[in-house]
Amino acid sequence: MADLLSSCHTGRPLHSITELYRPRNAWTLRLKSAADLTCKFPLKALISRRSRPPTRQRTVYATAAPVSREIDDQAASGSKQFPVESSSKSKKVMVIGGDGYCGWATALHLSSKGYEVAIVDNLVRRLFDHQLGLSSLTPISSIHDRIRRWKSLTGKSIDLFIGDVCDFEFLAEAFISYEPNSVVHFGEQRSAPYSMIDRSRAVFTQHNNVIGTLNVLFAIKEFAEECHLVKLGTMGEYGTPNIDIEEGYITITHNGRTDTLPYPKQASSFYHLSKVHDSNNIAFTCKAWGIRATDLNQGVVYGVRTDETEMHDELCNRFDYDGVFGTALNRFCVQAAVGHPLTVYGKGGQTRGYLDIRDTVQCVELAIANPAKPGEFRVFNQFTEQFSVNDLASLVTKAGAKLGLEVQALSVPNPRVEAEEHYYNAKHTKLMELGLQPHLLSDSLLDSLLNFAVRFRDRVDTAQIMPSVSWKKIGVKPRTVAA
Ligand SMILES: O=c1ccn([C@@H]2O[C@H](COP(=O)(O)OP(=O)(O)O[C@H]3O[C@H](CS(=O)(=O)O)[C@@H](O)[C@H](O)[C@H]3O)[C@@H](O)[C@H]2O)c(=O)[nH]1
C-alpha cells in the first residue's frame, strides 16, 4: 500500500500492478517465465497443493488470501431469485477486467443470462483516475459493493479474483480453482492517449497488455485447454487503409498465387499497437497449440446503461469524459450538457465504427455461445455503424437543440497523428450472422444519453475536457501532472 500511495503521490506509473498488492520478495518462488518454472518445478503439482476446493463465491486476492463468502452471506437475504437456465451449469466464464467500463456491463449481462461468472481484476483502472486526477461522470461503487448489490437483487453470485494477470502464479491459481469454459479478456490498458503520455506509460501499456495476454494463453494451454478465449481487440488495429476493411483476413493474389492472409495492420498509438501484438501472439498459439480464440475487433463504444446496470445505483457503470479515457460520442454528450464546445480534433473527417454498450455485451455473449473450434483464430469486427467525428458533432448539436442546450462544435488542433479525411468502409457481418440485434444511434437514444449527461453535469470537472496528450510531444520524462 505504501507503493500505491507513493505512486499516486509522485504520479510514477507502475511497471506492473503487482507492485501494488504484493510487497517485494513476498514470494519465495518468483516466476521468471513459465518455461523456467515448468522445468524446475511441476507447476500443476505446485499449484494444486496450494489451491482450494471450488466454493460458490470467492474473493481471491493476489496474495492468495483465504476465500471469503462474506459477500454472499450478507447479500443473500431478501434477494429476488432469477431463473437459471439449465445449460448454465457447465458455462463458467472468467471475465478479466470485469470492473471496467465494458467488463462490468458484460459480467452482469452474462450472469443475468445464466452463466456462472468470475471477475478477475487488479482494479488498476481506478488507480489511473487517482494518478491523473480524473473521475467518472457517474459515481461508481467499489467492486465488492457492486457484487454484493447484484447478489441481493438477483440472487446470483459473481466470484471475484483480485490480482494481476501479468503475475502468472496468481493467474494460474485463478484458472485452477475456477476452471473456466470461456475467458473474456478485457483486462488491458485501453486508452490510446494514456499510452502516449510518456515513455513509461507507453512501456506500461505494452507490457501490461502483451504479457497479460501471453499469460492468459499459457494458462489456457496448461490448465484449461478446451477453454475458449474471447479477446477484446480493436478496429484500430487496421488503421484507415484506402481499401475496404475485411474481418480479420484478406484474400490476395500476388504474382499469380493466391492466399488468405491476416488483414494488414496499421495501428496509430502504442495502445492500438499492443492489440496488434496480442493478435499475432493469439494467432500463433492457435496454430501451435490448438487454442480456440475469438478476437473481437471492437469499435468505439458509447452509452452507459444496460438492462442490468440500471437496476440499481450501486450497479451504475463508469462514464469517462476526460481527454484521456473519454471516447468521442460520450465526451460530446457531456460537453453539450455543460455548455463546453464540442472538441472536434482537426478536420473531423476521422471515421470509425461505433457501437452501443448494450451491443458490446450482446456480442460477447454471442461469441461465447458460439465458440471457435480448437485451433481456430476467429476475428469479428464488432461495431454497428460508422460515423465521422463531424457526423457525431452535428448529431449531438441537433439533439442538444431539442433539449434547449446551445451546442457549438469547435475544431481544436489534433493532438494525434491520424488521417483527418480518408476512405473508410469496414465489414461487420459475422456478428450479425450469429444473431446480433443492434441498437442503432437513433434520435431517442441520443436524447437519453444527453439527458443522462445533464443529470450528472454538476460532477463534471471542465478542466479535464480539453485534450492534453500529444502524439508528437511524447518524451522520456515522466509526466506527473494530470494528463
Ligand atoms: O474529443 C474528441 C475525442 C476523439 N476525437 C477523435 O475521435 C476518434 C476516436 O477517438 P476516441 O478517443 O473516441 O477512440 P480511440 O482513441 O480510437 O479509442 C477508443 O476506441 C477504440 C476502438 S477504435 O477507435 O480503434 O475503433 C478502442 O479500442 C479503445 O479502447 C477506445 O478507448 C479519433 O479520431 C479522435 O481523434 C475527437 O475528434 N474529439
Coordinates of C-alpha atoms and ligand atoms in Angstrom, one line a residue:
M1 CA 0.0 0.0 0.0
A2 CA 2.9 2.3 0.6
D3 CA 3.8 1.8 -3.0
L4 CA 0.3 2.7 -4.1
L5 CA 0.4 5.9 -2.1
S6 CA 3.8 7.0 -3.3
S7 CA 2.8 6.2 -6.8
C8 CA -0.3 8.3 -6.5
H9 CA 1.7 11.0 -5.0
T10 CA 4.5 11.1 -7.5
G11 CA 2.5 10.1 -10.5
R12 CA 5.1 7.4 -11.1
P13 CA 3.4 4.9 -13.3
L14 CA 3.7 1.3 -12.2
H15 CA 5.6 -1.2 -14.3
S16 CA 3.2 -3.9 -13.1
I17 CA 0.2 -3.6 -10.9
T18 CA 1.6 -6.5 -8.9
E19 CA 3.8 -3.9 -7.2
L20 CA 0.7 -2.6 -5.5
Y21 CA -0.6 -5.7 -4.0
R22 CA 2.5 -7.6 -3.1
P23 CA 5.5 -6.4 -1.1
R24 CA 8.8 -7.1 -2.8
N25 CA 10.2 -10.6 -2.0
A26 CA 6.9 -11.7 -0.5
W27 CA 7.1 -14.9 -2.6
T28 CA 9.8 -17.4 -2.0
L29 CA 9.4 -18.5 -5.6
R30 CA 9.5 -15.8 -8.2
L31 CA 8.3 -16.7 -11.6
K32 CA 10.7 -15.5 -14.3
S33 CA 9.0 -17.4 -17.1
A34 CA 6.5 -20.2 -17.3
A35 CA 9.1 -22.3 -19.0
D36 CA 11.6 -21.8 -16.2
L37 CA 9.1 -22.9 -13.6
T38 CA 7.8 -25.8 -15.5
C39 CA 11.2 -27.4 -15.8
K40 CA 12.3 -26.7 -12.3
F41 CA 9.0 -27.4 -10.5
P42 CA 6.0 -29.1 -11.9
L43 CA 3.6 -26.1 -11.9
K44 CA 0.4 -28.1 -11.9
A45 CA 1.5 -30.0 -8.9
L46 CA 2.8 -26.9 -7.2
I47 CA -0.4 -25.0 -7.6
S48 CA -2.8 -27.8 -6.9
R49 CA -1.2 -28.2 -3.5
R50 CA -2.0 -24.6 -2.8
S51 CA -5.4 -24.5 -4.4
R52 CA -8.6 -24.7 -2.6
P53 CA -11.8 -26.7 -3.4
P54 CA -14.2 -24.7 -5.5
T55 CA -16.7 -22.6 -3.5
R56 CA -19.8 -20.9 -4.5
Q57 CA -18.4 -17.4 -4.1
R58 CA -14.8 -16.5 -3.7
T59 CA -12.8 -13.4 -3.3
V60 CA -9.2 -14.3 -4.0
Y61 CA -6.5 -11.7 -3.7
A62 CA -3.2 -11.7 -5.5
T63 CA -1.5 -13.0 -2.3
A64 CA -4.0 -15.9 -2.2
A65 CA -5.7 -14.7 1.0
P66 CA -8.3 -17.0 2.4
V67 CA -11.5 -17.5 0.5
S68 CA -14.3 -15.2 1.6
R69 CA -18.0 -16.0 1.5
E70 CA -18.9 -12.8 3.2
I71 CA -20.4 -11.0 0.2
D72 CA -22.7 -14.0 -0.5
D73 CA -23.9 -14.3 3.1
Q74 CA -24.7 -10.7 3.6
A75 CA -26.4 -10.3 0.3
A76 CA -28.5 -13.5 0.1
S77 CA -31.2 -12.3 2.4
G78 CA -34.2 -10.8 0.7
S79 CA -32.9 -11.4 -2.8
K80 CA -35.1 -11.9 -5.8
Q81 CA -34.2 -15.3 -7.4
F82 CA -33.9 -15.1 -11.2
P83 CA -34.4 -18.4 -13.0
V84 CA -31.1 -20.0 -14.0
E85 CA -31.1 -21.6 -17.4
S86 CA -30.3 -25.3 -17.1
S87 CA -27.4 -25.3 -19.6
S88 CA -25.6 -22.7 -17.5
K89 CA -24.2 -25.4 -15.2
S90 CA -21.2 -26.0 -17.4
K91 CA -20.8 -22.5 -18.6
K92 CA -18.3 -20.9 -16.4
V93 CA -17.0 -17.6 -17.8
M94 CA -14.0 -15.7 -16.4
V95 CA -14.2 -12.0 -17.2
I96 CA -10.8 -10.5 -16.9
G97 CA -11.1 -6.7 -16.5
G98 CA -14.6 -7.2 -15.1
D99 CA -14.5 -4.0 -13.0
G100 CA -14.0 -1.7 -16.1
Y101 CA -16.5 0.0 -18.5
C102 CA -17.1 -2.9 -20.9
G103 CA -16.1 -5.6 -18.5
W104 CA -18.6 -4.7 -15.7
A105 CA -21.5 -4.4 -18.1
T106 CA -20.5 -7.8 -19.6
A107 CA -20.1 -9.6 -16.3
L108 CA -23.6 -8.6 -15.2
H109 CA -25.1 -9.4 -18.6
L110 CA -23.6 -12.9 -18.6
S111 CA -24.6 -13.5 -15.0
S112 CA -28.2 -12.5 -15.8
K113 CA -28.2 -14.9 -18.8
G114 CA -27.4 -17.8 -16.5
Y115 CA -23.7 -18.1 -17.0
E116 CA -21.5 -18.6 -13.9
V117 CA -19.3 -15.6 -13.8
A118 CA -16.0 -14.8 -12.1
I119 CA -14.4 -11.4 -12.3
V120 CA -10.6 -11.1 -12.4
D121 CA -9.4 -7.6 -12.0
N122 CA -6.4 -5.7 -10.5
L123 CA -8.5 -2.5 -10.1
V124 CA -5.8 -0.5 -11.8
R125 CA -8.3 1.5 -13.9
R126 CA -9.5 3.1 -10.6
L127 CA -5.8 3.9 -9.8
F128 CA -5.3 5.6 -13.2
D129 CA -8.0 8.0 -12.2
H130 CA -6.3 8.7 -8.9
Q131 CA -3.0 9.2 -10.6
L132 CA -4.3 11.6 -13.2
G133 CA -6.9 13.4 -11.1
L134 CA -9.8 12.1 -13.2
S135 CA -13.2 10.9 -12.2
S136 CA -16.1 9.1 -13.8
L137 CA -19.1 11.3 -14.6
T138 CA -21.2 8.8 -12.7
P139 CA -20.4 7.8 -9.1
I140 CA -19.2 4.2 -9.1
S141 CA -19.3 1.8 -6.2
S142 CA -16.5 -0.5 -5.1
I143 CA -16.3 -3.8 -6.8
H144 CA -17.3 -5.5 -3.5
D145 CA -20.4 -3.3 -3.2
R146 CA -21.3 -3.9 -6.8
I147 CA -21.2 -7.7 -6.5
R148 CA -23.0 -7.6 -3.1
R149 CA -25.7 -5.5 -4.6
W150 CA -26.1 -7.8 -7.7
K151 CA -26.4 -10.7 -5.3
S152 CA -29.1 -9.0 -3.2
L153 CA -31.1 -8.0 -6.3
T154 CA -30.9 -11.2 -8.3
G155 CA -29.7 -14.0 -6.0
K156 CA -26.8 -14.5 -8.4
S157 CA -23.2 -14.8 -7.2
I158 CA -20.2 -13.4 -9.0
D159 CA -16.8 -14.8 -7.9
L160 CA -14.0 -12.3 -7.5
F161 CA -10.3 -12.7 -8.0
I162 CA -8.3 -9.6 -7.4
G163 CA -4.9 -9.7 -8.9
D164 CA -2.8 -9.1 -11.9
V165 CA -2.8 -11.3 -15.0
C166 CA 0.8 -10.3 -15.5
D167 CA 1.5 -12.3 -12.4
F168 CA 1.4 -15.8 -13.7
E169 CA 1.2 -17.5 -10.4
F170 CA -1.9 -15.6 -9.5
L171 CA -3.5 -16.2 -12.8
A172 CA -2.7 -19.9 -12.7
E173 CA -4.3 -20.2 -9.3
A174 CA -7.4 -18.4 -10.6
F175 CA -7.6 -20.8 -13.5
I176 CA -7.1 -23.9 -11.5
S177 CA -9.6 -23.0 -8.8
Y178 CA -12.3 -21.6 -11.2
E179 CA -11.9 -24.0 -14.2
P180 CA -13.5 -21.6 -16.8
N181 CA -15.1 -22.8 -20.0
S182 CA -14.6 -19.3 -21.5
V183 CA -12.3 -16.4 -20.7
V184 CA -13.3 -12.9 -21.8
H185 CA -10.2 -10.7 -21.7
F186 CA -11.0 -7.0 -21.3
G187 CA -8.1 -6.6 -18.8
E188 CA -5.9 -4.2 -20.8
Q189 CA -4.9 -0.6 -20.6
R190 CA -7.4 0.6 -23.2
S191 CA -6.7 4.3 -23.8
A192 CA -4.7 5.5 -26.8
P193 CA -3.9 8.9 -25.1
Y194 CA -2.8 7.2 -21.9
S195 CA -0.3 5.1 -23.9
M196 CA 1.1 8.4 -25.4
I197 CA 1.6 10.4 -22.2
D198 CA 5.2 9.5 -21.7
R199 CA 7.7 6.6 -22.2
S200 CA 6.8 4.8 -19.1
R201 CA 3.1 4.8 -19.9
A202 CA 3.9 3.5 -23.4
V203 CA 6.0 0.7 -21.8
F204 CA 3.4 0.0 -19.1
T205 CA 0.7 -0.3 -21.8
Q206 CA 2.6 -2.7 -24.0
H207 CA 3.9 -4.7 -21.1
N208 CA 0.6 -5.0 -19.3
N209 CA -1.4 -5.8 -22.4
V210 CA 1.0 -8.1 -24.3
I211 CA 2.4 -10.0 -21.3
G212 CA -1.1 -10.3 -19.7
T213 CA -2.5 -11.8 -22.9
L214 CA 0.5 -14.1 -23.2
N215 CA 0.0 -15.3 -19.7
V216 CA -3.7 -16.0 -20.4
L217 CA -2.7 -18.1 -23.4
F218 CA -0.2 -20.1 -21.3
A219 CA -2.8 -20.5 -18.6
I220 CA -5.3 -21.9 -21.2
K221 CA -2.7 -24.3 -22.6
E222 CA -1.6 -25.5 -19.2
F223 CA -4.8 -25.7 -17.2
A224 CA -7.9 -25.4 -19.5
E225 CA -7.0 -26.4 -23.0
E226 CA -10.7 -26.6 -24.1
C227 CA -11.3 -23.1 -22.8
H228 CA -12.4 -20.5 -25.5
L229 CA -10.6 -17.2 -25.4
V230 CA -12.7 -14.2 -26.3
K231 CA -10.3 -11.4 -26.5
L232 CA -11.1 -7.7 -26.9
G233 CA -9.2 -6.4 -29.9
T234 CA -9.8 -3.1 -31.6
M235 CA -10.9 -1.8 -35.0
G236 CA -7.9 0.5 -34.6
E237 CA -5.6 -2.4 -35.5
Y238 CA -6.5 -1.9 -39.1
G239 CA -5.9 1.8 -39.2
T240 CA -7.5 3.7 -42.1
P241 CA -6.5 1.9 -45.4
N242 CA -7.7 3.2 -48.7
I243 CA -9.5 -0.1 -49.4
D244 CA -12.4 -1.9 -47.7
I245 CA -11.5 -3.5 -44.3
E246 CA -12.3 -7.2 -44.1
E247 CA -13.0 -9.2 -40.9
G248 CA -9.5 -10.3 -39.9
Y249 CA -8.4 -11.8 -43.2
I250 CA -8.0 -10.8 -46.8
T251 CA -7.5 -13.0 -49.9
I252 CA -4.7 -11.7 -52.0
T253 CA -3.4 -12.8 -55.4
H254 CA 0.2 -11.9 -55.9
N255 CA 2.4 -12.9 -58.8
G256 CA -0.2 -15.4 -59.9
R257 CA -0.6 -17.1 -56.5
T258 CA -3.5 -16.7 -54.1
D259 CA -3.6 -16.9 -50.3
T260 CA -5.8 -15.8 -47.5
L261 CA -3.7 -13.8 -45.1
P262 CA -4.2 -11.7 -41.9
Y263 CA -5.5 -8.3 -42.9
P264 CA -2.7 -5.7 -42.8
K265 CA -2.3 -3.8 -39.5
Q266 CA -1.6 -0.1 -39.3
A267 CA -2.2 0.9 -35.7
S268 CA -1.6 4.5 -34.6
S269 CA -0.9 4.6 -30.9
F270 CA 1.2 2.4 -28.6
Y271 CA -2.1 1.2 -27.2
H272 CA -3.5 0.2 -30.5
L273 CA -0.2 -1.5 -31.4
S274 CA -0.4 -3.5 -28.2
K275 CA -3.6 -5.1 -29.6
V276 CA -1.8 -5.9 -32.9
H277 CA 0.9 -7.7 -30.9
D278 CA -1.8 -9.6 -29.0
S279 CA -3.5 -10.7 -32.2
N280 CA -0.2 -12.1 -33.5
N281 CA 0.5 -14.0 -30.3
I282 CA -3.0 -15.4 -30.2
A283 CA -2.9 -16.4 -33.9
F284 CA 0.4 -18.2 -33.4
T285 CA -0.8 -20.1 -30.3
C286 CA -4.0 -21.2 -32.0
K287 CA -1.8 -22.7 -34.7
A288 CA 0.9 -24.1 -32.5
W289 CA -1.2 -25.3 -29.5
G290 CA -4.7 -25.6 -30.9
I291 CA -6.1 -22.8 -28.7
R292 CA -9.6 -21.7 -29.7
A293 CA -9.9 -17.9 -29.8
T294 CA -12.1 -15.1 -31.0
D295 CA -10.6 -11.7 -31.4
L296 CA -13.3 -9.1 -31.2
N297 CA -12.1 -6.0 -33.1
Q298 CA -14.3 -3.6 -31.3
G299 CA -15.1 0.0 -32.4
V300 CA -15.6 3.0 -30.2
V301 CA -18.2 2.2 -27.5
Y302 CA -20.8 4.7 -26.4
G303 CA -23.6 4.8 -23.8
V304 CA -23.6 3.7 -20.2
R305 CA -26.8 1.9 -19.3
T306 CA -27.6 -1.7 -19.9
D307 CA -30.6 -3.6 -18.6
E308 CA -28.5 -4.9 -15.7
T309 CA -26.6 -1.8 -14.6
E310 CA -29.8 0.3 -14.5
M311 CA -31.3 -2.0 -11.9
H312 CA -29.7 0.0 -9.0
D313 CA -27.4 3.0 -8.5
E314 CA -24.8 0.7 -7.0
L315 CA -24.6 -1.2 -10.3
C316 CA -24.0 2.0 -12.3
N317 CA -21.3 1.9 -14.8
R318 CA -18.4 4.3 -15.2
F319 CA -18.7 7.1 -17.8
D320 CA -15.4 8.7 -18.8
Y321 CA -15.5 12.2 -20.4
D322 CA -11.9 13.4 -19.9
G323 CA -9.3 13.8 -22.6
V324 CA -7.5 10.6 -21.7
F325 CA -10.2 7.9 -21.2
G326 CA -13.3 9.6 -22.6
T327 CA -14.3 8.5 -26.1
A328 CA -15.7 10.6 -28.8
L329 CA -19.5 10.4 -28.5
N330 CA -19.7 10.1 -24.7
R331 CA -17.4 13.1 -24.5
F332 CA -19.5 15.2 -26.8
C333 CA -22.7 14.5 -24.8
V334 CA -21.0 15.7 -21.6
Q335 CA -19.6 18.7 -23.4
A336 CA -23.0 19.6 -24.7
A337 CA -24.5 19.1 -21.2
V338 CA -22.1 21.6 -19.6
G339 CA -22.0 24.1 -22.4
H340 CA -18.4 23.3 -23.5
P341 CA -17.8 23.5 -27.2
L342 CA -17.6 20.0 -28.8
T343 CA -13.9 19.2 -29.3
V344 CA -13.6 18.1 -32.9
Y345 CA -9.9 17.2 -33.4
G346 CA -8.6 18.7 -36.6
K347 CA -10.8 18.5 -39.7
G348 CA -13.2 16.0 -38.1
G349 CA -13.3 13.6 -41.0
Q350 CA -11.9 10.8 -38.9
T351 CA -14.3 7.9 -39.4
R352 CA -14.6 4.9 -37.1
G353 CA -17.0 2.1 -36.3
Y354 CA -19.2 2.8 -33.2
L355 CA -21.5 0.7 -31.1
D356 CA -23.8 1.0 -28.1
I357 CA -22.5 -0.7 -24.9
R358 CA -25.7 -2.8 -24.9
D359 CA -24.3 -4.3 -28.2
T360 CA -20.9 -4.9 -26.6
V361 CA -22.5 -7.2 -24.1
Q362 CA -24.6 -8.9 -26.7
C363 CA -21.6 -9.5 -29.0
V364 CA -19.6 -11.1 -26.2
E365 CA -22.5 -13.4 -25.3
L366 CA -22.8 -14.4 -28.9
A367 CA -19.1 -15.2 -29.2
I368 CA -19.2 -17.3 -26.0
A369 CA -22.4 -19.2 -27.1
N370 CA -20.8 -20.0 -30.5
P371 CA -17.2 -20.8 -29.6
A372 CA -14.3 -21.0 -32.1
K373 CA -13.1 -24.5 -32.9
P374 CA -9.9 -25.9 -31.5
G375 CA -7.0 -24.2 -33.3
E376 CA -9.3 -21.6 -34.9
F377 CA -8.4 -17.9 -34.7
R378 CA -11.6 -16.1 -35.5
V379 CA -11.8 -12.4 -36.0
F380 CA -15.1 -10.4 -35.7
N381 CA -15.4 -6.7 -36.4
Q382 CA -17.5 -5.6 -33.5
F383 CA -19.3 -2.4 -34.4
T384 CA -22.7 -1.5 -35.8
E385 CA -22.4 1.9 -37.6
Q386 CA -19.7 4.2 -39.0
F387 CA -19.6 7.9 -38.2
S388 CA -17.1 10.6 -38.7
V389 CA -16.3 13.0 -35.8
N390 CA -18.1 15.7 -37.7
D391 CA -21.2 13.4 -38.1
L392 CA -21.2 12.9 -34.3
A393 CA -20.8 16.6 -33.6
S394 CA -23.8 17.5 -35.8
L395 CA -26.0 14.8 -34.3
V396 CA -25.2 16.0 -30.8
T397 CA -25.8 19.6 -31.8
K398 CA -29.2 18.7 -33.2
A399 CA -30.2 16.6 -30.2
G400 CA -28.9 19.3 -27.8
A401 CA -31.1 21.9 -29.5
K402 CA -34.2 19.8 -28.8
L403 CA -33.3 19.8 -25.1
G404 CA -32.7 23.6 -25.2
L405 CA -29.0 23.2 -25.0
E406 CA -26.9 25.6 -27.1
V407 CA -24.2 23.4 -28.6
Q408 CA -21.3 24.5 -30.7
A409 CA -18.6 22.5 -32.4
L410 CA -15.0 23.7 -32.2
S411 CA -12.1 22.5 -34.3
V412 CA -9.2 22.1 -31.9
P413 CA -5.6 21.3 -33.1
N414 CA -5.4 17.5 -33.4
P415 CA -3.3 16.1 -30.6
R416 CA -3.0 12.8 -32.5
V417 CA -1.2 11.8 -35.7
E418 CA -4.0 10.3 -37.8
A419 CA -5.7 10.9 -41.2
E420 CA -8.4 13.6 -40.9
E421 CA -10.0 12.8 -44.2
H422 CA -10.0 9.3 -45.5
Y423 CA -11.9 6.4 -47.1
Y424 CA -13.4 4.0 -44.5
N425 CA -15.6 1.0 -45.2
A426 CA -15.3 -1.9 -42.8
K427 CA -17.2 -5.2 -43.0
H428 CA -19.1 -6.2 -39.9
T429 CA -21.3 -9.1 -40.9
K430 CA -20.1 -12.0 -38.8
L431 CA -21.8 -11.0 -35.5
M432 CA -24.9 -10.1 -37.4
E433 CA -24.9 -13.6 -38.8
L434 CA -24.7 -15.0 -35.3
G435 CA -27.8 -13.0 -34.4
L436 CA -26.7 -9.6 -33.2
Q437 CA -29.7 -7.2 -32.9
P438 CA -28.1 -3.8 -33.0
H439 CA -29.2 -0.8 -31.0
L440 CA -28.5 1.9 -33.7
L441 CA -27.9 5.5 -32.7
S442 CA -31.4 6.9 -33.0
D443 CA -32.6 10.4 -32.0
S444 CA -34.2 9.0 -28.9
L445 CA -31.1 7.2 -27.8
L446 CA -29.0 10.3 -28.2
D447 CA -31.7 12.2 -26.3
S448 CA -31.5 9.8 -23.4
L449 CA -27.6 9.8 -23.4
L450 CA -27.7 13.6 -23.3
N451 CA -30.3 13.6 -20.5
F452 CA -28.1 11.2 -18.6
A453 CA -25.1 13.7 -19.0
V454 CA -27.3 16.6 -17.9
R455 CA -28.4 14.6 -14.8
F456 CA -24.8 14.3 -13.7
R457 CA -23.4 17.6 -15.0
D458 CA -22.7 19.0 -11.6
R459 CA -20.0 16.4 -11.2
V460 CA -18.1 17.5 -14.4
D461 CA -14.6 19.0 -13.9
T462 CA -14.4 21.1 -17.1
A463 CA -10.6 21.3 -16.7
Q464 CA -10.5 17.6 -17.8
I465 CA -12.2 18.2 -21.1
M466 CA -9.5 19.6 -23.4
P467 CA -7.0 17.1 -24.8
S468 CA -3.5 17.5 -23.4
V469 CA -1.7 14.4 -24.6
S470 CA 0.2 15.0 -27.8
W471 CA 1.4 12.1 -30.1
K472 CA 4.3 14.3 -31.2
K473 CA 5.4 15.6 -27.9
I474 CA 5.7 12.3 -26.1
G475 CA 9.1 12.0 -24.4
V476 CA 11.1 10.1 -21.9
K477 CA 10.5 12.4 -19.0
P478 CA 7.7 11.1 -16.7
R479 CA 4.7 13.4 -16.7
T480 CA 3.5 13.7 -13.2
V481 CA 0.7 16.2 -13.6
A482 CA -2.9 15.5 -14.5
A483 CA -2.8 14.4 -18.1
Ligands
LIG1 O1 -12.9 14.8 -28.2 C1 -12.6 14.1 -29.1 C2 -12.2 12.7 -28.9 C3 -11.9 12.0 -30.0 N1 -11.8 12.5 -31.3 C4 -11.5 11.7 -32.4 O2 -12.4 10.6 -32.4 C5 -11.7 9.4 -33.0 C6 -12.0 8.3 -32.0 O3 -11.3 8.6 -30.8 P1 -11.7 8.0 -29.4 O4 -11.0 8.7 -28.3 O5 -13.2 8.1 -29.3 O6 -11.4 6.5 -29.5 P2 -10.0 5.8 -29.6 O7 -8.8 6.6 -29.1 O8 -9.8 5.3 -31.0 O9 -10.1 4.5 -28.6 C7 -11.4 4.0 -28.2 O10 -11.9 3.2 -29.3 C8 -11.1 2.1 -29.7 C9 -11.8 1.5 -30.8 S1 -11.3 2.1 -32.4 O11 -11.4 3.6 -32.4 O12 -9.9 1.7 -32.6 O13 -12.2 1.5 -33.4 C10 -10.9 1.2 -28.5 O14 -10.0 0.2 -28.9 C11 -10.3 2.0 -27.4 O15 -10.1 1.1 -26.2 C12 -11.2 3.2 -27.0 O16 -10.6 3.9 -26.0 C13 -10.3 9.8 -33.2 O17 -10.1 10.1 -34.5 C14 -10.1 11.1 -32.3 O18 -9.1 11.9 -32.8 C15 -12.2 13.8 -31.5 O19 -12.2 14.4 -32.6 N2 -12.5 14.6 -30.4

